[in-house]
Amino acid sequence: MRIHLSSVFVDDQEKAVRFYTDVLGFVRKHDVPLGEDRWLTVVSPEDPDGTELLLEPSGHPAVQPYKTALVEDGIPATSFAVDDVRAEYHRLRALGVRFTQEPLEMGPVTTAVLDDTCGNLIQLVHSA
């Protein structure tokens, strides 16, 4: 068994796909119209057949209170592995990305937390 798909709730799918592809560097995998919304997934360009991230519309009534509570408490919606948190932090800051936590070393793990512009905090992590 392995993880095939994970999702983040986004307030605007078009804005989300631009951020996740143009800024974070993922590539679009699926973009299927479903009424007013889309089945819209992205993947790592390093693993195009790997785990997909669904940019899921946040229209369900339970989503906004959930997302608001996570952000207010500083809890990331998900975590992405990177080779070098500090390098990604500097690259993304240069692109205008807002971080809520600068790179922080915690033993063998370094993390940073960014705002995805779509209502989520996303953690970047590297394990030594």
XYZ file of N, CA, C and O in Angstrom:
512
model
N 0.850 -1.169 0.000
C 0.000 0.000 0.000
C 0.902 1.241 0.000
O 1.934 1.260 0.669
N 0.469 2.259 -0.745
C 1.219 3.523 -0.768
C 0.230 4.671 -0.975
O -0.880 4.454 -1.449
N 0.646 5.857 -0.639
C -0.224 7.023 -0.807
C -0.247 7.387 -2.294
O 0.805 7.582 -2.913
N -1.439 7.481 -2.828
C -1.623 7.814 -4.242
C -1.997 9.282 -4.432
O -1.557 9.932 -5.374
N -2.817 9.807 -3.510
C -3.356 11.153 -3.653
C -3.523 11.775 -2.280
O -3.943 11.122 -1.331
N -3.175 13.034 -2.196
C -3.457 13.829 -1.012
C -4.056 15.131 -1.516
O -3.999 15.414 -2.711
N -4.655 15.917 -0.628
C -5.287 17.142 -1.114
C -5.098 18.296 -0.152
O -4.841 18.091 1.038
N -5.196 19.479 -0.701
C -5.307 20.708 0.084
C -6.532 21.438 -0.441
O -6.806 21.426 -1.642
N -7.276 22.029 0.480
C -8.439 22.817 0.087
C -7.959 24.204 -0.315
O -7.216 24.848 0.427
N -8.384 24.654 -1.480
C -7.962 25.961 -1.987
C -9.188 26.821 -2.273
O -10.227 26.329 -2.687
N -9.041 28.120 -2.041
C -10.168 29.025 -2.236
C -10.347 29.439 -3.696
O -11.389 29.962 -4.066
N -9.363 29.189 -4.536
C -9.431 29.558 -5.946
C -8.509 28.612 -6.711
O -7.283 28.710 -6.593
N -9.085 27.696 -7.475
C -8.267 26.693 -8.154
C -7.295 27.299 -9.164
O -6.168 26.823 -9.295
N -7.701 28.326 -9.874
C -6.808 28.929 -10.872
C -5.610 29.590 -10.196
O -4.474 29.434 -10.630
N -5.872 30.332 -9.127
C -4.782 30.957 -8.375
C -3.881 29.876 -7.781
O -2.659 29.995 -7.803
N -4.494 28.807 -7.289
C -3.723 27.724 -6.677
C -2.809 27.039 -7.687
O -1.634 26.802 -7.406
N -3.334 26.722 -8.877
C -2.492 26.024 -9.846
C -1.335 26.918 -10.291
O -0.221 26.432 -10.517
N -1.558 28.213 -10.384
C -0.450 29.125 -10.727
C 0.608 29.105 -9.630
O 1.810 29.032 -9.914
N 0.178 29.178 -8.363
C 1.137 29.192 -7.264
C 1.900 27.865 -7.182
O 3.129 27.847 -7.077
N 1.171 26.772 -7.231
C 1.806 25.465 -7.058
C 2.693 25.081 -8.235
O 3.646 24.326 -8.066
N 2.424 25.602 -9.437
C 3.276 25.293 -10.588
C 4.329 26.378 -10.809
O 5.521 26.090 -10.795
N 3.897 27.631 -10.981
C 4.838 28.708 -11.314
C 5.789 29.043 -10.179
O 6.942 29.414 -10.417
N 5.328 28.944 -8.939
C 6.153 29.344 -7.797
C 6.823 28.137 -7.141
O 8.039 28.100 -6.990
N 6.035 27.145 -6.749
C 6.612 25.998 -6.047
C 7.309 25.023 -6.985
O 8.200 24.292 -6.561
N 6.908 24.985 -8.261
C 7.609 24.151 -9.229
C 6.990 22.803 -9.516
O 7.594 21.970 -10.206
N 5.782 22.549 -9.018
C 5.087 21.313 -9.375
C 4.618 21.408 -10.830
O 4.638 22.481 -11.429
N 4.184 20.283 -11.382
C 3.633 20.282 -12.733
C 2.202 19.749 -12.686
O 1.869 18.901 -11.856
N 1.375 20.271 -13.579
C -0.028 19.855 -13.664
C -0.089 18.414 -14.168
O 0.548 18.070 -15.148
N -0.869 17.593 -13.481
C -1.045 16.195 -13.895
C -2.427 16.001 -14.523
O -2.534 15.508 -15.625
N -3.479 16.369 -13.799
C -4.845 16.232 -14.306
C -5.563 17.567 -14.160
O -5.374 18.274 -13.168
N -6.383 17.893 -15.152
C -7.207 19.092 -15.098
C -8.503 18.763 -15.841
O -8.610 18.934 -17.043
N -9.473 18.236 -15.073
C -10.720 17.746 -15.650
C -11.875 18.605 -15.147
O -12.095 18.698 -13.939
N -12.625 19.247 -16.059
C -13.772 20.055 -15.629
C -14.827 19.186 -14.938
O -15.136 18.086 -15.391
N -15.335 19.697 -13.824
C -16.413 19.032 -13.073
C -17.425 20.095 -12.684
O -17.418 20.583 -11.561
N -18.266 20.490 -13.607
C -19.201 21.573 -13.331
C -18.438 22.881 -13.194
O -17.644 23.236 -14.059
N -18.646 23.578 -12.084
C -17.948 24.851 -11.854
C -16.515 24.646 -11.383
O -15.712 25.574 -11.410
N -16.194 23.459 -10.916
C -14.863 23.160 -10.391
C -14.126 22.201 -11.324
O -14.625 21.857 -12.383
N -12.910 21.801 -10.892
C -12.092 20.889 -11.695
C -11.452 19.843 -10.796
O -11.203 20.095 -9.621
N -11.190 18.670 -11.391
C -10.323 17.691 -10.748
C -8.930 18.104 -11.183
O -8.515 17.877 -12.317
N -8.221 18.793 -10.295
C -6.982 19.480 -10.639
C -5.868 18.983 -9.732
O -5.883 19.235 -8.524
N -4.929 18.236 -10.313
C -3.835 17.700 -9.510
C -2.490 18.165 -10.049
O -2.339 18.453 -11.242
N -1.525 18.210 -9.141
C -0.143 18.514 -9.490
C 0.745 17.420 -8.912
O 0.364 16.731 -7.961
N 1.936 17.293 -9.509
C 2.921 16.312 -9.058
C 4.306 16.942 -9.106
O 4.518 17.968 -9.757
N 5.240 16.279 -8.461
C 6.626 16.706 -8.547
C 7.162 16.400 -9.943
O 6.936 15.306 -10.467
N 7.905 17.326 -10.558
C 8.494 17.030 -11.863
C 9.536 15.915 -11.754
O 9.853 15.260 -12.738
N 10.037 15.683 -10.547
C 11.021 14.623 -10.321
C 10.365 13.250 -10.223
O 11.049 12.229 -10.286
N 9.039 13.214 -10.035
C 8.318 11.951 -9.890
C 6.917 12.094 -10.490
O 5.926 12.082 -9.774
N 6.828 12.244 -11.824
C 5.536 12.526 -12.457
C 4.491 11.431 -12.268
O 3.299 11.691 -12.417
N 4.896 10.217 -11.935
C 3.942 9.142 -11.678
C 3.765 8.893 -10.180
O 3.133 7.920 -9.779
N 4.300 9.794 -9.366
C 4.223 9.646 -7.915
C 2.940 10.225 -7.336
O 1.949 10.429 -8.037
N 2.982 10.492 -6.058
C 1.829 11.009 -5.324
C 1.338 12.314 -5.942
O 2.124 13.225 -6.201
N 0.028 12.378 -6.147
C -0.597 13.577 -6.695
C -1.157 14.423 -5.553
O -1.620 13.888 -4.545
N -1.105 15.741 -5.739
C -1.722 16.674 -4.804
C -2.944 17.267 -5.484
O -2.826 17.918 -6.531
N -4.115 17.001 -4.915
C -5.367 17.531 -5.442
C -5.584 18.936 -4.884
O -5.573 19.135 -3.670
N -5.753 19.906 -5.776
C -6.075 21.283 -5.386
C -7.595 21.348 -5.324
O -8.268 21.676 -6.298
N -8.121 20.977 -4.177
C -9.553 20.746 -4.004
C -10.301 22.021 -3.638
O -9.890 22.747 -2.727
N -11.402 22.310 -4.315
C -12.191 23.498 -3.986
C -12.676 23.445 -2.540
O -13.032 22.384 -2.028
N -12.675 24.595 -1.905
C -13.039 24.660 -0.481
C -14.485 25.088 -0.276
O -14.793 25.806 0.664
N -15.386 24.614 -1.134
C -16.784 25.016 -1.067
C -17.619 24.368 0.018
O -18.659 24.895 0.393
N -17.195 23.236 0.549
C -17.980 22.561 1.594
C -18.008 23.435 2.849
O -17.000 24.019 3.234
N -19.154 23.554 3.523
C -19.281 24.439 4.688
C -18.300 24.139 5.828
O -17.950 25.041 6.591
N -17.841 22.915 5.948
C -16.910 22.578 7.036
C -15.482 23.030 6.756
O -14.669 23.136 7.675
N -15.174 23.308 5.503
C -13.789 23.582 5.126
C -13.272 24.896 5.695
O -12.174 24.948 6.247
N -14.013 25.992 5.552
C -13.487 27.288 5.978
C -13.182 27.343 7.474
O -12.105 27.803 7.850
N -14.079 26.871 8.359
C -13.711 26.868 9.786
C -12.472 26.008 10.061
O -11.627 26.372 10.887
N -12.350 24.894 9.371
C -11.196 24.007 9.526
C -9.910 24.731 9.105
O -8.926 24.765 9.853
N -9.917 25.318 7.897
C -8.736 26.019 7.407
C -8.382 27.205 8.300
O -7.211 27.422 8.617
N -9.382 27.965 8.716
C -9.146 29.122 9.576
C -8.501 28.693 10.885
O -7.537 29.319 11.353
N -9.006 27.632 11.488
C -8.453 27.147 12.756
C -7.004 26.705 12.591
O -6.154 27.006 13.445
N -6.705 25.994 11.517
C -5.327 25.564 11.283
C -4.392 26.766 11.149
O -3.329 26.815 11.777
N -4.772 27.721 10.328
C -3.922 28.895 10.097
C -3.754 29.700 11.388
O -2.641 30.113 11.731
N -4.841 29.920 12.111
C -4.742 30.679 13.366
C -3.822 30.005 14.369
O -3.138 30.680 15.142
N -3.785 28.683 14.367
C -2.913 27.951 15.281
C -1.535 27.674 14.693
O -0.698 27.041 15.336
N -1.290 28.129 13.458
C 0.016 27.950 12.828
C 0.293 26.526 12.382
O 1.449 26.133 12.244
N -0.760 25.758 12.122
C -0.594 24.349 11.756
C -0.620 24.195 10.233
O -1.602 24.565 9.593
N 0.444 23.635 9.657
C 0.459 23.429 8.209
C -0.586 22.408 7.773
O -0.834 21.410 8.460
N -1.169 22.638 6.596
C -2.139 21.717 6.019
C -1.454 20.467 5.483
O -2.038 19.386 5.466
N -0.203 20.621 5.050
C 0.574 19.493 4.543
C 2.048 19.860 4.582
O 2.411 20.986 4.934
N 2.882 18.918 4.211
C 4.326 19.105 4.281
C 4.965 18.583 3.004
O 4.587 17.522 2.508
N 5.930 19.337 2.480
C 6.652 18.938 1.276
C 8.125 18.758 1.610
O 8.731 19.621 2.252
N 8.698 17.657 1.160
C 10.123 17.391 1.365
C 10.937 18.162 0.331
O 10.572 18.228 -0.843
N 12.018 18.753 0.786
C 12.951 19.459 -0.099
C 14.372 19.028 0.260
O 14.614 18.512 1.351
N 15.298 19.242 -0.658
C 16.693 18.866 -0.403
C 17.378 19.845 0.530
O 18.289 19.458 1.269
N 16.972 21.113 0.497
C 17.628 22.142 1.293
C 16.591 23.215 1.655
O 16.230 24.036 0.802
N 16.116 23.194 2.884
C 15.075 24.131 3.315
C 15.553 25.573 3.181
O 14.810 26.428 2.699
N 16.781 25.850 3.594
C 17.279 27.236 3.526
C 17.347 27.737 2.087
O 16.972 28.875 1.799
N 17.800 26.913 1.166
C 17.877 27.317 -0.243
C 16.471 27.573 -0.796
O 16.250 28.568 -1.500
N 15.519 26.692 -0.488
C 14.140 26.898 -0.940
C 13.536 28.148 -0.311
O 12.816 28.900 -0.965
N 13.818 28.373 0.948
C 13.335 29.570 1.638
C 13.810 30.821 0.890
O 13.009 31.708 0.575
N 15.095 30.885 0.583
C 15.636 32.067 -0.107
C 15.095 32.176 -1.537
O 14.762 33.284 -1.988
N 14.964 31.063 -2.243
C 14.428 31.083 -3.606
C 12.988 31.589 -3.599
O 12.618 32.469 -4.385
N 12.191 31.051 -2.688
C 10.775 31.426 -2.653
C 10.571 32.837 -2.133
O 9.689 33.559 -2.620
N 11.375 33.253 -1.166
C 11.277 34.648 -0.687
C 11.556 35.622 -1.830
O 10.891 36.646 -1.950
N 12.532 35.286 -2.667
C 12.862 36.148 -3.806
C 11.691 36.234 -4.787
O 11.578 37.217 -5.523
N 10.815 35.233 -4.772
C 9.634 35.245 -5.636
C 8.431 35.885 -4.955
O 7.330 35.900 -5.509
N 8.631 36.393 -3.726
C 7.561 37.086 -3.026
C 6.723 36.223 -2.100
O 5.702 36.687 -1.576
N 7.128 34.980 -1.880
C 6.373 34.093 -0.995
C 6.534 34.560 0.452
O 7.631 34.901 0.893
N 5.404 34.556 1.175
C 5.412 34.960 2.589
C 5.564 33.713 3.457
O 4.851 32.724 3.280
N 6.514 33.767 4.360
C 6.743 32.675 5.298
C 6.240 33.073 6.678
O 6.414 34.213 7.099
N 5.625 32.142 7.362
C 5.200 32.364 8.746
C 6.209 31.778 9.719
O 6.158 32.071 10.902
N 7.112 30.950 9.211
C 8.222 30.431 10.015
C 9.451 30.353 9.138
O 9.445 29.700 8.097
N 10.502 31.032 9.542
C 11.773 30.940 8.832
C 12.378 29.566 9.090
O 11.925 28.840 9.992
N 13.410 29.181 8.337
C 14.018 27.875 8.574
C 14.412 27.699 10.042
O 15.002 28.587 10.657
N 14.043 26.552 10.566
C 14.262 26.237 11.969
C 14.818 24.828 12.067
O 14.217 23.883 11.555
N 15.986 24.706 12.700
C 16.590 23.391 12.891
C 16.076 22.803 14.191
O 16.087 23.462 15.230
N 15.609 21.561 14.093
C 15.111 20.829 15.262
C 15.772 19.457 15.238
O 15.202 18.498 14.710
N 16.991 19.390 15.757
C 17.742 18.138 15.695
C 18.053 17.802 14.258
O 18.593 18.626 13.522
N 17.666 16.612 13.804
C 17.997 16.201 12.442
C 17.043 16.744 11.370
O 17.197 16.438 10.199
N 16.078 17.563 11.774
C 15.067 18.069 10.846
C 15.145 19.591 10.769
O 15.296 20.266 11.782
N 15.041 20.130 9.554
C 14.926 21.575 9.355
C 13.585 21.825 8.680
O 13.236 21.130 7.716
N 12.832 22.793 9.186
C 11.525 23.115 8.622
C 11.402 24.615 8.375
O 12.116 25.421 8.960
N 10.458 24.973 7.525
C 10.023 26.352 7.315
C 8.552 26.246 6.923
O 8.110 25.210 6.417
N 7.788 27.316 7.165
C 6.355 27.281 6.852
C 5.999 28.500 6.009
O 6.331 29.628 6.370
N 5.296 28.241 4.893
C 4.916 29.315 3.980
C 3.404 29.394 3.842
O 2.676 28.455 4.156
N 2.952 30.535 3.363
C 1.544 30.790 3.059
C 1.356 30.532 1.569
O 2.017 31.149 0.734
N 0.435 29.621 1.224
C 0.262 29.253 -0.191
C -0.646 30.213 -0.966
O -0.969 29.944 -2.129
N -1.074 31.295 -0.377
C -1.948 32.326 -0.960
C -3.367 31.832 -1.203
O -4.182 32.564 -1.731
N -3.657 30.589 -0.838
C -4.971 29.988 -1.076
C -5.631 29.541 0.216
O -6.535 28.708 0.210
N -5.142 30.083 1.348
C -5.744 29.783 2.631
C -5.071 28.705 3.437
O -5.639 28.234 4.428
N -3.857 28.298 3.053
C -3.158 27.218 3.757
C -1.748 27.610 4.140
O -1.094 28.392 3.450
N -1.287 26.994 5.216
C 0.124 27.018 5.550
C 0.713 25.703 5.073
O 0.097 24.641 5.235
N 1.889 25.776 4.472
C 2.575 24.594 3.942
C 3.964 24.522 4.567
O 4.694 25.509 4.570
N 4.299 23.350 5.082
C 5.607 23.161 5.701
C 6.588 22.579 4.688
O 6.247 21.644 3.954
N 7.783 23.132 4.654
C 8.887 22.543 3.909
C 9.770 21.850 4.923
O 10.026 22.396 6.011
N 10.232 20.655 4.591
C 11.017 19.885 5.561
C 12.149 19.155 4.873
O 12.042 18.717 3.733
N 13.272 19.070 5.616
C 14.408 18.272 5.187
C 14.929 17.520 6.401
O 15.110 18.117 7.469
N 15.090 16.224 6.237
C 15.649 15.401 7.307
C 17.077 15.062 6.952
O 17.351 14.609 5.838
N 17.971 15.279 7.908
C 19.394 14.999 7.663
C 19.669 13.514 7.678
O 18.952 12.722 8.192
